[in-house]
Amino acid sequence: MKEWNRNNAIATFVRNRRKEANYKQVDLADLTGIGLRFLRELEQGKPNVMTDKVNQLLQFFGHTLTPTPINNETRSNLDK
């Protein structure tokens, strides 16, 4: 079973944007139609979340999940 990574890029982005907008998790869940449990697990870095739900949440903040090139430094960290 994979460890949860609270500091992964999507978890950090969603958590920070939610806080900047002064929303509680329950408020954001209601506004976006995302389940509260899903939002909490996403912000806590649960692996294997469903990308359509991630996109639904990111679109609320005017973003979308997209592929990002991995540079050599990032790739070296992945191999550890």
PDB file of N, CA and C in Angstrom:
ATOM      1  N   MET A   1       0.842  -1.189   0.000  1.00  0.00           N
ATOM      2  CA  MET A   1       0.000   0.000   0.000  1.00  0.00           C
ATOM      3  C   MET A   1       0.883   1.246   0.000  1.00  0.00           C
ATOM      4  N   LYS A   2       0.579   2.188  -0.887  1.00  0.00           N
ATOM      5  CA  LYS A   2       1.368   3.409  -0.983  1.00  0.00           C
ATOM      6  C   LYS A   2       1.111   4.307   0.216  1.00  0.00           C
ATOM      7  N   GLU A   3       2.189   5.023   0.616  1.00  0.00           N
ATOM      8  CA  GLU A   3       2.037   6.004   1.691  1.00  0.00           C
ATOM      9  C   GLU A   3       1.345   7.254   1.142  1.00  0.00           C
ATOM     10  N   TRP A   4       0.610   7.921   1.983  1.00  0.00           N
ATOM     11  CA  TRP A   4      -0.025   9.173   1.603  1.00  0.00           C
ATOM     12  C   TRP A   4       1.028  10.264   1.667  1.00  0.00           C
ATOM     13  N   ASN A   5       0.983  11.196   0.729  1.00  0.00           N
ATOM     14  CA  ASN A   5       1.955  12.282   0.680  1.00  0.00           C
ATOM     15  C   ASN A   5       1.224  13.609   0.743  1.00  0.00           C
ATOM     16  N   ARG A   6       1.078  14.138   1.932  1.00  0.00           N
ATOM     17  CA  ARG A   6       0.350  15.390   2.160  1.00  0.00           C
ATOM     18  C   ARG A   6       0.969  16.549   1.378  1.00  0.00           C
ATOM     19  N   ASN A   7       2.233  16.423   1.022  1.00  0.00           N
ATOM     20  CA  ASN A   7       2.926  17.520   0.345  1.00  0.00           C
ATOM     21  C   ASN A   7       3.006  17.337  -1.168  1.00  0.00           C
ATOM     22  N   ASN A   8       2.213  16.414  -1.740  1.00  0.00           N
ATOM     23  CA  ASN A   8       2.255  16.293  -3.197  1.00  0.00           C
ATOM     24  C   ASN A   8       1.653  17.555  -3.817  1.00  0.00           C
ATOM     25  N   ALA A   9       2.000  17.816  -5.067  1.00  0.00           N
ATOM     26  CA  ALA A   9       1.658  19.092  -5.700  1.00  0.00           C
ATOM     27  C   ALA A   9       0.157  19.372  -5.734  1.00  0.00           C
ATOM     28  N   ILE A  10      -0.648  18.376  -6.041  1.00  0.00           N
ATOM     29  CA  ILE A  10      -2.094  18.609  -6.130  1.00  0.00           C
ATOM     30  C   ILE A  10      -2.687  18.833  -4.744  1.00  0.00           C
ATOM     31  N   ALA A  11      -2.291  18.021  -3.781  1.00  0.00           N
ATOM     32  CA  ALA A  11      -2.798  18.191  -2.411  1.00  0.00           C
ATOM     33  C   ALA A  11      -2.460  19.584  -1.888  1.00  0.00           C
ATOM     34  N   THR A  12      -1.225  20.001  -2.096  1.00  0.00           N
ATOM     35  CA  THR A  12      -0.786  21.317  -1.622  1.00  0.00           C
ATOM     36  C   THR A  12      -1.523  22.431  -2.344  1.00  0.00           C
ATOM     37  N   PHE A  13      -1.669  22.294  -3.680  1.00  0.00           N
ATOM     38  CA  PHE A  13      -2.369  23.314  -4.455  1.00  0.00           C
ATOM     39  C   PHE A  13      -3.810  23.484  -3.973  1.00  0.00           C
ATOM     40  N   VAL A  14      -4.534  22.397  -3.879  1.00  0.00           N
ATOM     41  CA  VAL A  14      -5.941  22.468  -3.489  1.00  0.00           C
ATOM     42  C   VAL A  14      -6.077  23.023  -2.073  1.00  0.00           C
ATOM     43  N   ARG A  15      -5.269  22.513  -1.159  1.00  0.00           N
ATOM     44  CA  ARG A  15      -5.334  22.964   0.234  1.00  0.00           C
ATOM     45  C   ARG A  15      -5.039  24.469   0.323  1.00  0.00           C
ATOM     46  N   ASN A  16      -3.979  24.928  -0.356  1.00  0.00           N
ATOM     47  CA  ASN A  16      -3.610  26.345  -0.294  1.00  0.00           C
ATOM     48  C   ASN A  16      -4.661  27.229  -0.940  1.00  0.00           C
ATOM     49  N   ARG A  17      -5.177  26.828  -2.112  1.00  0.00           N
ATOM     50  CA  ARG A  17      -6.195  27.637  -2.773  1.00  0.00           C
ATOM     51  C   ARG A  17      -7.476  27.688  -1.951  1.00  0.00           C
ATOM     52  N   ARG A  18      -7.849  26.582  -1.331  1.00  0.00           N
ATOM     53  CA  ARG A  18      -9.054  26.562  -0.492  1.00  0.00           C
ATOM     54  C   ARG A  18      -8.886  27.541   0.670  1.00  0.00           C
ATOM     55  N   LYS A  19      -7.724  27.504   1.291  1.00  0.00           N
ATOM     56  CA  LYS A  19      -7.482  28.396   2.439  1.00  0.00           C
ATOM     57  C   LYS A  19      -7.418  29.856   2.012  1.00  0.00           C
ATOM     58  N   GLU A  20      -6.785  30.131   0.848  1.00  0.00           N
ATOM     59  CA  GLU A  20      -6.731  31.504   0.330  1.00  0.00           C
ATOM     60  C   GLU A  20      -8.125  32.048   0.054  1.00  0.00           C
ATOM     61  N   ALA A  21      -9.034  31.174  -0.364  1.00  0.00           N
ATOM     62  CA  ALA A  21     -10.410  31.571  -0.654  1.00  0.00           C
ATOM     63  C   ALA A  21     -11.278  31.587   0.607  1.00  0.00           C
ATOM     64  N   ASN A  22     -10.665  31.260   1.748  1.00  0.00           N
ATOM     65  CA  ASN A  22     -11.374  31.231   3.037  1.00  0.00           C
ATOM     66  C   ASN A  22     -12.546  30.261   3.068  1.00  0.00           C
ATOM     67  N   TYR A  23     -12.357  29.093   2.453  1.00  0.00           N
ATOM     68  CA  TYR A  23     -13.370  28.041   2.496  1.00  0.00           C
ATOM     69  C   TYR A  23     -12.955  26.958   3.472  1.00  0.00           C
ATOM     70  N   LYS A  24     -13.921  26.450   4.188  1.00  0.00           N
ATOM     71  CA  LYS A  24     -13.708  25.225   4.951  1.00  0.00           C
ATOM     72  C   LYS A  24     -13.858  24.076   3.973  1.00  0.00           C
ATOM     73  N   GLN A  25     -13.340  22.921   4.323  1.00  0.00           N
ATOM     74  CA  GLN A  25     -13.452  21.768   3.431  1.00  0.00           C
ATOM     75  C   GLN A  25     -14.907  21.480   3.088  1.00  0.00           C
ATOM     76  N   VAL A  26     -15.782  21.539   4.058  1.00  0.00           N
ATOM     77  CA  VAL A  26     -17.193  21.234   3.818  1.00  0.00           C
ATOM     78  C   VAL A  26     -17.808  22.241   2.849  1.00  0.00           C
ATOM     79  N   ASP A  27     -17.394  23.510   2.932  1.00  0.00           N
ATOM     80  CA  ASP A  27     -17.915  24.528   2.023  1.00  0.00           C
ATOM     81  C   ASP A  27     -17.471  24.253   0.586  1.00  0.00           C
ATOM     82  N   LEU A  28     -16.188  23.946   0.413  1.00  0.00           N
ATOM     83  CA  LEU A  28     -15.664  23.673  -0.927  1.00  0.00           C
ATOM     84  C   LEU A  28     -16.294  22.417  -1.511  1.00  0.00           C
ATOM     85  N   ALA A  29     -16.494  21.418  -0.681  1.00  0.00           N
ATOM     86  CA  ALA A  29     -17.151  20.193  -1.138  1.00  0.00           C
ATOM     87  C   ALA A  29     -18.557  20.514  -1.649  1.00  0.00           C
ATOM     88  N   ASP A  30     -19.277  21.321  -0.914  1.00  0.00           N
ATOM     89  CA  ASP A  30     -20.630  21.698  -1.335  1.00  0.00           C
ATOM     90  C   ASP A  30     -20.619  22.522  -2.623  1.00  0.00           C
ATOM     91  N   LEU A  31     -19.713  23.471  -2.720  1.00  0.00           N
ATOM     92  CA  LEU A  31     -19.645  24.350  -3.895  1.00  0.00           C
ATOM     93  C   LEU A  31     -19.261  23.616  -5.170  1.00  0.00           C
ATOM     94  N   THR A  32     -18.413  22.603  -5.051  1.00  0.00           N
ATOM     95  CA  THR A  32     -17.900  21.909  -6.228  1.00  0.00           C
ATOM     96  C   THR A  32     -18.633  20.616  -6.549  1.00  0.00           C
ATOM     97  N   GLY A  33     -19.441  20.128  -5.625  1.00  0.00           N
ATOM     98  CA  GLY A  33     -20.117  18.856  -5.825  1.00  0.00           C
ATOM     99  C   GLY A  33     -19.218  17.654  -5.567  1.00  0.00           C
ATOM    100  N   ILE A  34     -18.076  17.894  -4.971  1.00  0.00           N
ATOM    101  CA  ILE A  34     -17.125  16.829  -4.616  1.00  0.00           C
ATOM    102  C   ILE A  34     -17.487  16.337  -3.225  1.00  0.00           C
ATOM    103  N   GLY A  35     -17.398  15.059  -3.001  1.00  0.00           N
ATOM    104  CA  GLY A  35     -17.675  14.529  -1.675  1.00  0.00           C
ATOM    105  C   GLY A  35     -16.650  15.009  -0.662  1.00  0.00           C
ATOM    106  N   LEU A  36     -17.096  15.271   0.540  1.00  0.00           N
ATOM    107  CA  LEU A  36     -16.207  15.754   1.597  1.00  0.00           C
ATOM    108  C   LEU A  36     -15.083  14.754   1.868  1.00  0.00           C
ATOM    109  N   ARG A  37     -15.407  13.481   1.906  1.00  0.00           N
ATOM    110  CA  ARG A  37     -14.378  12.467   2.145  1.00  0.00           C
ATOM    111  C   ARG A  37     -13.313  12.498   1.051  1.00  0.00           C
ATOM    112  N   PHE A  38     -13.758  12.618  -0.213  1.00  0.00           N
ATOM    113  CA  PHE A  38     -12.816  12.684  -1.322  1.00  0.00           C
ATOM    114  C   PHE A  38     -11.898  13.889  -1.168  1.00  0.00           C
ATOM    115  N   LEU A  39     -12.463  15.053  -0.869  1.00  0.00           N
ATOM    116  CA  LEU A  39     -11.674  16.273  -0.707  1.00  0.00           C
ATOM    117  C   LEU A  39     -10.657  16.113   0.421  1.00  0.00           C
ATOM    118  N   ARG A  40     -11.098  15.582   1.536  1.00  0.00           N
ATOM    119  CA  ARG A  40     -10.179  15.388   2.667  1.00  0.00           C
ATOM    120  C   ARG A  40      -9.038  14.450   2.295  1.00  0.00           C
ATOM    121  N   GLU A  41      -9.363  13.359   1.629  1.00  0.00           N
ATOM    122  CA  GLU A  41      -8.322  12.406   1.247  1.00  0.00           C
ATOM    123  C   GLU A  41      -7.387  12.999   0.199  1.00  0.00           C
ATOM    124  N   LEU A  42      -7.923  13.799  -0.708  1.00  0.00           N
ATOM    125  CA  LEU A  42      -7.082  14.464  -1.704  1.00  0.00           C
ATOM    126  C   LEU A  42      -6.095  15.407  -1.017  1.00  0.00           C
ATOM    127  N   GLU A  43      -6.588  16.237  -0.103  1.00  0.00           N
ATOM    128  CA  GLU A  43      -5.722  17.179   0.601  1.00  0.00           C
ATOM    129  C   GLU A  43      -4.707  16.464   1.486  1.00  0.00           C
ATOM    130  N   GLN A  44      -5.019  15.264   1.906  1.00  0.00           N
ATOM    131  CA  GLN A  44      -4.092  14.492   2.737  1.00  0.00           C
ATOM    132  C   GLN A  44      -3.120  13.675   1.883  1.00  0.00           C
ATOM    133  N   GLY A  45      -3.279  13.746   0.556  1.00  0.00           N
ATOM    134  CA  GLY A  45      -2.335  13.097  -0.336  1.00  0.00           C
ATOM    135  C   GLY A  45      -2.577  11.627  -0.586  1.00  0.00           C
ATOM    136  N   LYS A  46      -3.823  11.181  -0.479  1.00  0.00           N
ATOM    137  CA  LYS A  46      -4.119   9.776  -0.750  1.00  0.00           C
ATOM    138  C   LYS A  46      -3.791   9.460  -2.203  1.00  0.00           C
ATOM    139  N   PRO A  47      -3.035   8.402  -2.458  1.00  0.00           N
ATOM    140  CA  PRO A  47      -2.730   8.032  -3.837  1.00  0.00           C
ATOM    141  C   PRO A  47      -3.949   7.404  -4.519  1.00  0.00           C
ATOM    142  N   ASN A  48      -3.923   7.380  -5.837  1.00  0.00           N
ATOM    143  CA  ASN A  48      -4.936   6.713  -6.658  1.00  0.00           C
ATOM    144  C   ASN A  48      -6.315   7.356  -6.578  1.00  0.00           C
ATOM    145  N   VAL A  49      -6.373   8.681  -6.498  1.00  0.00           N
ATOM    146  CA  VAL A  49      -7.675   9.345  -6.564  1.00  0.00           C
ATOM    147  C   VAL A  49      -8.112   9.400  -8.021  1.00  0.00           C
ATOM    148  N   MET A  50      -9.394   9.591  -8.257  1.00  0.00           N
ATOM    149  CA  MET A  50      -9.936   9.585  -9.608  1.00  0.00           C
ATOM    150  C   MET A  50      -9.682  10.945 -10.272  1.00  0.00           C
ATOM    151  N   THR A  51      -9.054  10.940 -11.451  1.00  0.00           N
ATOM    152  CA  THR A  51      -8.663  12.184 -12.096  1.00  0.00           C
ATOM    153  C   THR A  51      -9.846  13.053 -12.509  1.00  0.00           C
ATOM    154  N   ASP A  52     -10.982  12.459 -12.834  1.00  0.00           N
ATOM    155  CA  ASP A  52     -12.124  13.292 -13.207  1.00  0.00           C
ATOM    156  C   ASP A  52     -12.602  14.117 -12.024  1.00  0.00           C
ATOM    157  N   LYS A  53     -12.562  13.560 -10.853  1.00  0.00           N
ATOM    158  CA  LYS A  53     -12.956  14.312  -9.664  1.00  0.00           C
ATOM    159  C   LYS A  53     -11.900  15.358  -9.314  1.00  0.00           C
ATOM    160  N   VAL A  54     -10.624  15.029  -9.519  1.00  0.00           N
ATOM    161  CA  VAL A  54      -9.561  16.011  -9.291  1.00  0.00           C
ATOM    162  C   VAL A  54      -9.773  17.191 -10.236  1.00  0.00           C
ATOM    163  N   ASN A  55     -10.029  16.911 -11.512  1.00  0.00           N
ATOM    164  CA  ASN A  55     -10.267  17.988 -12.472  1.00  0.00           C
ATOM    165  C   ASN A  55     -11.500  18.807 -12.120  1.00  0.00           C
ATOM    166  N   GLN A  56     -12.536  18.164 -11.651  1.00  0.00           N
ATOM    167  CA  GLN A  56     -13.748  18.880 -11.255  1.00  0.00           C
ATOM    168  C   GLN A  56     -13.416  19.900 -10.163  1.00  0.00           C
ATOM    169  N   LEU A  57     -12.585  19.506  -9.224  1.00  0.00           N
ATOM    170  CA  LEU A  57     -12.188  20.391  -8.139  1.00  0.00           C
ATOM    171  C   LEU A  57     -11.236  21.476  -8.631  1.00  0.00           C
ATOM    172  N   LEU A  58     -10.237  21.114  -9.432  1.00  0.00           N
ATOM    173  CA  LEU A  58      -9.280  22.093  -9.937  1.00  0.00           C
ATOM    174  C   LEU A  58      -9.955  23.125 -10.832  1.00  0.00           C
ATOM    175  N   GLN A  59     -10.975  22.720 -11.595  1.00  0.00           N
ATOM    176  CA  GLN A  59     -11.669  23.649 -12.477  1.00  0.00           C
ATOM    177  C   GLN A  59     -12.370  24.753 -11.697  1.00  0.00           C
ATOM    178  N   PHE A  60     -12.757  24.470 -10.477  1.00  0.00           N
ATOM    179  CA  PHE A  60     -13.370  25.495  -9.634  1.00  0.00           C
ATOM    180  C   PHE A  60     -12.411  26.666  -9.444  1.00  0.00           C
ATOM    181  N   PHE A  61     -11.097  26.365  -9.406  1.00  0.00           N
ATOM    182  CA  PHE A  61     -10.080  27.393  -9.235  1.00  0.00           C
ATOM    183  C   PHE A  61      -9.469  27.827 -10.571  1.00  0.00           C
ATOM    184  N   GLY A  62     -10.098  27.423 -11.685  1.00  0.00           N
ATOM    185  CA  GLY A  62      -9.630  27.838 -12.992  1.00  0.00           C
ATOM    186  C   GLY A  62      -8.401  27.084 -13.480  1.00  0.00           C
ATOM    187  N   HIS A  63      -8.205  25.878 -13.005  1.00  0.00           N
ATOM    188  CA  HIS A  63      -7.063  25.050 -13.409  1.00  0.00           C
ATOM    189  C   HIS A  63      -7.551  23.680 -13.869  1.00  0.00           C
ATOM    190  N   THR A  64      -6.654  22.933 -14.459  1.00  0.00           N
ATOM    191  CA  THR A  64      -6.949  21.569 -14.863  1.00  0.00           C
ATOM    192  C   THR A  64      -5.707  20.717 -14.660  1.00  0.00           C
ATOM    193  N   LEU A  65      -5.912  19.454 -14.474  1.00  0.00           N
ATOM    194  CA  LEU A  65      -4.822  18.507 -14.320  1.00  0.00           C
ATOM    195  C   LEU A  65      -4.187  18.291 -15.683  1.00  0.00           C
ATOM    196  N   THR A  66      -2.893  18.532 -15.788  1.00  0.00           N
ATOM    197  CA  THR A  66      -2.204  18.385 -17.063  1.00  0.00           C
ATOM    198  C   THR A  66      -0.872  17.688 -16.860  1.00  0.00           C
ATOM    199  N   PRO A  67      -0.360  17.053 -17.898  1.00  0.00           N
ATOM    200  CA  PRO A  67       0.956  16.448 -17.797  1.00  0.00           C
ATOM    201  C   PRO A  67       2.025  17.536 -17.710  1.00  0.00           C
ATOM    202  N   THR A  68       2.996  17.309 -16.885  1.00  0.00           N
ATOM    203  CA  THR A  68       4.105  18.240 -16.719  1.00  0.00           C
ATOM    204  C   THR A  68       5.396  17.500 -17.002  1.00  0.00           C
ATOM    205  N   PRO A  69       6.264  18.090 -17.834  1.00  0.00           N
ATOM    206  CA  PRO A  69       7.531  17.425 -18.107  1.00  0.00           C
ATOM    207  C   PRO A  69       8.339  17.238 -16.829  1.00  0.00           C
ATOM    208  N   ILE A  70       9.028  16.136 -16.756  1.00  0.00           N
ATOM    209  CA  ILE A  70       9.890  15.856 -15.608  1.00  0.00           C
ATOM    210  C   ILE A  70      11.309  16.218 -16.008  1.00  0.00           C
ATOM    211  N   ASN A  71      11.934  17.089 -15.220  1.00  0.00           N
ATOM    212  CA  ASN A  71      13.318  17.439 -15.519  1.00  0.00           C
ATOM    213  C   ASN A  71      14.251  16.404 -14.897  1.00  0.00           C
ATOM    214  N   ASN A  72      15.509  16.478 -15.194  1.00  0.00           N
ATOM    215  CA  ASN A  72      16.471  15.478 -14.707  1.00  0.00           C
ATOM    216  C   ASN A  72      16.532  15.428 -13.184  1.00  0.00           C
ATOM    217  N   GLU A  73      16.437  16.574 -12.524  1.00  0.00           N
ATOM    218  CA  GLU A  73      16.489  16.624 -11.063  1.00  0.00           C
ATOM    219  C   GLU A  73      15.297  15.876 -10.462  1.00  0.00           C
ATOM    220  N   THR A  74      14.109  16.104 -11.006  1.00  0.00           N
ATOM    221  CA  THR A  74      12.913  15.425 -10.524  1.00  0.00           C
ATOM    222  C   THR A  74      13.019  13.929 -10.764  1.00  0.00           C
ATOM    223  N   ARG A  75      13.481  13.547 -11.946  1.00  0.00           N
ATOM    224  CA  ARG A  75      13.616  12.130 -12.279  1.00  0.00           C
ATOM    225  C   ARG A  75      14.582  11.434 -11.310  1.00  0.00           C
ATOM    226  N   SER A  76      15.672  12.111 -10.937  1.00  0.00           N
ATOM    227  CA  SER A  76      16.620  11.527  -9.978  1.00  0.00           C
ATOM    228  C   SER A  76      15.953  11.280  -8.638  1.00  0.00           C
ATOM    229  N   ASN A  77      15.087  12.189  -8.215  1.00  0.00           N
ATOM    230  CA  ASN A  77      14.383  12.011  -6.943  1.00  0.00           C
ATOM    231  C   ASN A  77      13.392  10.863  -7.012  1.00  0.00           C
ATOM    232  N   LEU A  78      12.795  10.616  -8.178  1.00  0.00           N
ATOM    233  CA  LEU A  78      11.841   9.524  -8.323  1.00  0.00           C
ATOM    234  C   LEU A  78      12.523   8.160  -8.221  1.00  0.00           C
ATOM    235  N   ASP A  79      13.791   8.089  -8.615  1.00  0.00           N
ATOM    236  CA  ASP A  79      14.512   6.831  -8.606  1.00  0.00           C
ATOM    237  C   ASP A  79      14.961   6.412  -7.203  1.00  0.00           C
ATOM    238  N   LYS A  80      14.835   7.309  -6.238  1.00  0.00           N
ATOM    239  CA  LYS A  80      15.286   7.002  -4.857  1.00  0.00           C
ATOM    240  C   LYS A  80      14.312   6.131  -4.138  1.00  0.00           C
TER     241      LYS A  80
END
